[in-house]
Amino acid sequence: MTDLNKLIEELNSELKKLYPDYNGVYFHGSRLKEKAQDDSDYDLVFIFNREIDWRFEEEIWRIVYNYDLKYNIIIDARIYSTTKIKSPLTPFKESVLSKSKYYAA
């Protein structure tokens, strides 16, 4: 089983070093609710203080993919700006903001 705190600490450290506007990550989904199967993915929502375009998303996905390989897991990564995570507030975003565990960078 993957040590979540170690995974988050490593991701936060790398992302903060590469992107000073990185704020942190929300951990949510079945693993947070302790309802996960052994092969369940890790649902992570990364927050940045910038507008997010597809090129930037792809950069982050490449970094995250290295952790998929390192830990032999699947990370479902979502990337949002500090403003877009709050507006428009969809059911998914509301769930992330209210029912997730936040790890500041």
mmCIF file with all atom_site columns, C-alpha atoms in Angstrom:
data_model
loop_
_atom_site.group_PDB
_atom_site.id
_atom_site.type_symbol
_atom_site.label_atom_id
_atom_site.label_alt_id
_atom_site.label_comp_id
_atom_site.label_asym_id
_atom_site.label_entity_id
_atom_site.label_seq_id
_atom_site.pdbx_PDB_ins_code
_atom_site.Cartn_x
_atom_site.Cartn_y
_atom_site.Cartn_z
_atom_site.occupancy
_atom_site.B_iso_or_equiv
_atom_site.pdbx_formal_charge
_atom_site.auth_seq_id
_atom_site.auth_comp_id
_atom_site.auth_asym_id
_atom_site.auth_atom_id
_atom_site.pdbx_PDB_model_num
ATOM 1   C CA . MET A 1 1   ? 0.000   0.000  0.000   1.00 0.00 ? 1   MET A CA 1
ATOM 2   C CA . THR A 1 2   ? 1.250   3.461  -0.907  1.00 0.00 ? 2   THR A CA 1
ATOM 3   C CA . ASP A 1 3   ? 2.156   5.867  1.867   1.00 0.00 ? 3   ASP A CA 1
ATOM 4   C CA . LEU A 1 4   ? -0.174  8.750  1.002   1.00 0.00 ? 4   LEU A CA 1
ATOM 5   C CA . ASN A 1 5   ? 1.652   11.304 3.141   1.00 0.00 ? 5   ASN A CA 1
ATOM 6   C CA . LYS A 1 6   ? 4.965   10.496 1.451   1.00 0.00 ? 6   LYS A CA 1
ATOM 7   C CA . LEU A 1 7   ? 3.365   10.680 -2.000  1.00 0.00 ? 7   LEU A CA 1
ATOM 8   C CA . ILE A 1 8   ? 1.743   14.055 -1.255  1.00 0.00 ? 8   ILE A CA 1
ATOM 9   C CA . GLU A 1 9   ? 4.913   15.412 0.354   1.00 0.00 ? 9   GLU A CA 1
ATOM 10  C CA . GLU A 1 10  ? 6.992   14.485 -2.699  1.00 0.00 ? 10  GLU A CA 1
ATOM 11  C CA . LEU A 1 11  ? 4.451   15.871 -5.166  1.00 0.00 ? 11  LEU A CA 1
ATOM 12  C CA . ASN A 1 12  ? 4.033   19.096 -3.190  1.00 0.00 ? 12  ASN A CA 1
ATOM 13  C CA . SER A 1 13  ? 7.789   19.569 -2.934  1.00 0.00 ? 13  SER A CA 1
ATOM 14  C CA . GLU A 1 14  ? 8.437   19.010 -6.639  1.00 0.00 ? 14  GLU A CA 1
ATOM 15  C CA . LEU A 1 15  ? 5.515   21.133 -7.816  1.00 0.00 ? 15  LEU A CA 1
ATOM 16  C CA . LYS A 1 16  ? 6.364   24.020 -5.463  1.00 0.00 ? 16  LYS A CA 1
ATOM 17  C CA . LYS A 1 17  ? 9.985   23.969 -6.630  1.00 0.00 ? 17  LYS A CA 1
ATOM 18  C CA . LEU A 1 18  ? 8.960   24.070 -10.293 1.00 0.00 ? 18  LEU A CA 1
ATOM 19  C CA . TYR A 1 19  ? 5.947   26.375 -9.915  1.00 0.00 ? 19  TYR A CA 1
ATOM 20  C CA . PRO A 1 20  ? 6.108   28.991 -7.117  1.00 0.00 ? 20  PRO A CA 1
ATOM 21  C CA . ASP A 1 21  ? 2.387   29.700 -7.684  1.00 0.00 ? 21  ASP A CA 1
ATOM 22  C CA . TYR A 1 22  ? 1.456   26.149 -6.671  1.00 0.00 ? 22  TYR A CA 1
ATOM 23  C CA . ASN A 1 23  ? -0.830  26.263 -3.611  1.00 0.00 ? 23  ASN A CA 1
ATOM 24  C CA . GLY A 1 24  ? -1.476  22.637 -2.692  1.00 0.00 ? 24  GLY A CA 1
ATOM 25  C CA . VAL A 1 25  ? -3.572  19.572 -3.386  1.00 0.00 ? 25  VAL A CA 1
ATOM 26  C CA . TYR A 1 26  ? -6.953  18.212 -2.325  1.00 0.00 ? 26  TYR A CA 1
ATOM 27  C CA . PHE A 1 27  ? -7.177  14.467 -1.696  1.00 0.00 ? 27  PHE A CA 1
ATOM 28  C CA . HIS A 1 28  ? -10.675 13.079 -2.209  1.00 0.00 ? 28  HIS A CA 1
ATOM 29  C CA . GLY A 1 29  ? -12.601 10.112 -3.504  1.00 0.00 ? 29  GLY A CA 1
ATOM 30  C CA . SER A 1 30  ? -12.917 6.507  -2.420  1.00 0.00 ? 30  SER A CA 1
ATOM 31  C CA . ARG A 1 31  ? -9.483  6.290  -0.797  1.00 0.00 ? 31  ARG A CA 1
ATOM 32  C CA . LEU A 1 32  ? -10.300 9.236  1.470   1.00 0.00 ? 32  LEU A CA 1
ATOM 33  C CA . LYS A 1 33  ? -13.619 7.628  2.404   1.00 0.00 ? 33  LYS A CA 1
ATOM 34  C CA . GLU A 1 34  ? -11.796 4.343  3.074   1.00 0.00 ? 34  GLU A CA 1
ATOM 35  C CA . LYS A 1 35  ? -14.054 2.590  0.553   1.00 0.00 ? 35  LYS A CA 1
ATOM 36  C CA . ALA A 1 36  ? -11.335 1.906  -1.993  1.00 0.00 ? 36  ALA A CA 1
ATOM 37  C CA . GLN A 1 37  ? -10.424 -1.366 -3.618  1.00 0.00 ? 37  GLN A CA 1
ATOM 38  C CA . ASP A 1 38  ? -6.756  -2.341 -3.851  1.00 0.00 ? 38  ASP A CA 1
ATOM 39  C CA . ASP A 1 39  ? -6.655  -1.094 -7.435  1.00 0.00 ? 39  ASP A CA 1
ATOM 40  C CA . SER A 1 40  ? -8.598  2.144  -6.865  1.00 0.00 ? 40  SER A CA 1
ATOM 41  C CA . ASP A 1 41  ? -7.036  5.333  -8.131  1.00 0.00 ? 41  ASP A CA 1
ATOM 42  C CA . TYR A 1 42  ? -5.883  8.305  -6.070  1.00 0.00 ? 42  TYR A CA 1
ATOM 43  C CA . ASP A 1 43  ? -8.079  11.349 -6.699  1.00 0.00 ? 43  ASP A CA 1
ATOM 44  C CA . LEU A 1 44  ? -6.007  14.522 -6.431  1.00 0.00 ? 44  LEU A CA 1
ATOM 45  C CA . VAL A 1 45  ? -6.968  18.098 -7.298  1.00 0.00 ? 45  VAL A CA 1
ATOM 46  C CA . PHE A 1 46  ? -3.988  20.417 -7.731  1.00 0.00 ? 46  PHE A CA 1
ATOM 47  C CA . ILE A 1 47  ? -4.459  24.161 -7.179  1.00 0.00 ? 47  ILE A CA 1
ATOM 48  C CA . PHE A 1 48  ? -2.359  26.885 -8.813  1.00 0.00 ? 48  PHE A CA 1
ATOM 49  C CA . ASN A 1 49  ? -2.473  30.666 -8.640  1.00 0.00 ? 49  ASN A CA 1
ATOM 50  C CA . ARG A 1 50  ? -2.689  31.093 -12.429 1.00 0.00 ? 50  ARG A CA 1
ATOM 51  C CA . GLU A 1 51  ? -4.969  30.525 -15.349 1.00 0.00 ? 51  GLU A CA 1
ATOM 52  C CA . ILE A 1 52  ? -4.759  26.911 -16.467 1.00 0.00 ? 52  ILE A CA 1
ATOM 53  C CA . ASP A 1 53  ? -4.490  26.039 -20.149 1.00 0.00 ? 53  ASP A CA 1
ATOM 54  C CA . TRP A 1 54  ? -4.102  22.649 -21.813 1.00 0.00 ? 54  TRP A CA 1
ATOM 55  C CA . ARG A 1 55  ? -0.328  23.017 -22.165 1.00 0.00 ? 55  ARG A CA 1
ATOM 56  C CA . PHE A 1 56  ? 0.092   23.610 -18.459 1.00 0.00 ? 56  PHE A CA 1
ATOM 57  C CA . GLU A 1 57  ? -2.259  20.723 -17.618 1.00 0.00 ? 57  GLU A CA 1
ATOM 58  C CA . GLU A 1 58  ? -0.133  18.466 -19.779 1.00 0.00 ? 58  GLU A CA 1
ATOM 59  C CA . GLU A 1 59  ? 3.039   19.557 -17.940 1.00 0.00 ? 59  GLU A CA 1
ATOM 60  C CA . ILE A 1 60  ? 1.464   18.651 -14.618 1.00 0.00 ? 60  ILE A CA 1
ATOM 61  C CA . TRP A 1 61  ? 0.100   15.342 -15.923 1.00 0.00 ? 61  TRP A CA 1
ATOM 62  C CA . ARG A 1 62  ? 3.620   14.381 -17.068 1.00 0.00 ? 62  ARG A CA 1
ATOM 63  C CA . ILE A 1 63  ? 4.995   15.057 -13.596 1.00 0.00 ? 63  ILE A CA 1
ATOM 64  C CA . VAL A 1 64  ? 2.150   13.148 -11.948 1.00 0.00 ? 64  VAL A CA 1
ATOM 65  C CA . TYR A 1 65  ? 2.630   10.226 -14.341 1.00 0.00 ? 65  TYR A CA 1
ATOM 66  C CA . ASN A 1 66  ? 6.159   9.765  -12.994 1.00 0.00 ? 66  ASN A CA 1
ATOM 67  C CA . TYR A 1 67  ? 4.596   9.153  -9.574  1.00 0.00 ? 67  TYR A CA 1
ATOM 68  C CA . ASP A 1 68  ? 2.160   6.666  -11.108 1.00 0.00 ? 68  ASP A CA 1
ATOM 69  C CA . LEU A 1 69  ? 5.192   4.723  -12.295 1.00 0.00 ? 69  LEU A CA 1
ATOM 70  C CA . LYS A 1 70  ? 7.264   5.196  -9.146  1.00 0.00 ? 70  LYS A CA 1
ATOM 71  C CA . TYR A 1 71  ? 4.520   3.958  -6.807  1.00 0.00 ? 71  TYR A CA 1
ATOM 72  C CA . ASN A 1 72  ? 2.746   1.630  -9.269  1.00 0.00 ? 72  ASN A CA 1
ATOM 73  C CA . ILE A 1 73  ? -0.546  3.455  -8.748  1.00 0.00 ? 73  ILE A CA 1
ATOM 74  C CA . ILE A 1 74  ? -3.033  5.457  -10.806 1.00 0.00 ? 74  ILE A CA 1
ATOM 75  C CA . ILE A 1 75  ? -3.526  9.115  -9.948  1.00 0.00 ? 75  ILE A CA 1
ATOM 76  C CA . ASP A 1 76  ? -6.614  10.863 -11.291 1.00 0.00 ? 76  ASP A CA 1
ATOM 77  C CA . ALA A 1 77  ? -5.210  14.391 -11.447 1.00 0.00 ? 77  ALA A CA 1
ATOM 78  C CA . ARG A 1 78  ? -7.377  17.460 -11.888 1.00 0.00 ? 78  ARG A CA 1
ATOM 79  C CA . ILE A 1 79  ? -5.764  20.888 -12.178 1.00 0.00 ? 79  ILE A CA 1
ATOM 80  C CA . TYR A 1 80  ? -7.534  24.133 -11.263 1.00 0.00 ? 80  TYR A CA 1
ATOM 81  C CA . SER A 1 81  ? -6.709  27.755 -10.605 1.00 0.00 ? 81  SER A CA 1
ATOM 82  C CA . THR A 1 82  ? -7.603  29.235 -7.228  1.00 0.00 ? 82  THR A CA 1
ATOM 83  C CA . THR A 1 83  ? -10.510 31.068 -8.865  1.00 0.00 ? 83  THR A CA 1
ATOM 84  C CA . LYS A 1 84  ? -11.832 28.265 -11.113 1.00 0.00 ? 84  LYS A CA 1
ATOM 85  C CA . ILE A 1 85  ? -12.091 25.773 -8.245  1.00 0.00 ? 85  ILE A CA 1
ATOM 86  C CA . LYS A 1 86  ? -14.666 28.103 -6.655  1.00 0.00 ? 86  LYS A CA 1
ATOM 87  C CA . SER A 1 87  ? -16.514 29.508 -9.649  1.00 0.00 ? 87  SER A CA 1
ATOM 88  C CA . PRO A 1 88  ? -18.639 28.234 -11.182 1.00 0.00 ? 88  PRO A CA 1
ATOM 89  C CA . LEU A 1 89  ? -19.263 25.953 -8.245  1.00 0.00 ? 89  LEU A CA 1
ATOM 90  C CA . THR A 1 90  ? -20.278 22.577 -9.662  1.00 0.00 ? 90  THR A CA 1
ATOM 91  C CA . PRO A 1 91  ? -21.292 19.567 -7.535  1.00 0.00 ? 91  PRO A CA 1
ATOM 92  C CA . PHE A 1 92  ? -17.833 18.071 -8.124  1.00 0.00 ? 92  PHE A CA 1
ATOM 93  C CA . LYS A 1 93  ? -16.002 21.233 -7.035  1.00 0.00 ? 93  LYS A CA 1
ATOM 94  C CA . GLU A 1 94  ? -18.297 21.659 -4.038  1.00 0.00 ? 94  GLU A CA 1
ATOM 95  C CA . SER A 1 95  ? -17.504 18.098 -2.982  1.00 0.00 ? 95  SER A CA 1
ATOM 96  C CA . VAL A 1 96  ? -13.773 18.712 -3.383  1.00 0.00 ? 96  VAL A CA 1
ATOM 97  C CA . LEU A 1 97  ? -13.907 21.898 -1.306  1.00 0.00 ? 97  LEU A CA 1
ATOM 98  C CA . SER A 1 98  ? -16.127 20.511 1.448   1.00 0.00 ? 98  SER A CA 1
ATOM 99  C CA . LYS A 1 99  ? -15.292 16.808 1.713   1.00 0.00 ? 99  LYS A CA 1
ATOM 100 C CA . SER A 1 100 ? -11.607 16.554 0.822   1.00 0.00 ? 100 SER A CA 1
ATOM 101 C CA . LYS A 1 101 ? -8.404  16.727 2.796   1.00 0.00 ? 101 LYS A CA 1
ATOM 102 C CA . TYR A 1 102 ? -6.230  19.673 1.786   1.00 0.00 ? 102 TYR A CA 1
ATOM 103 C CA . TYR A 1 103 ? -2.435  19.538 1.834   1.00 0.00 ? 103 TYR A CA 1
ATOM 104 C CA . ALA A 1 104 ? -0.838  22.984 1.503   1.00 0.00 ? 104 ALA A CA 1
ATOM 105 C CA . ALA A 1 105 ? 2.371   23.219 -0.509  1.00 0.00 ? 105 ALA A CA 1
#
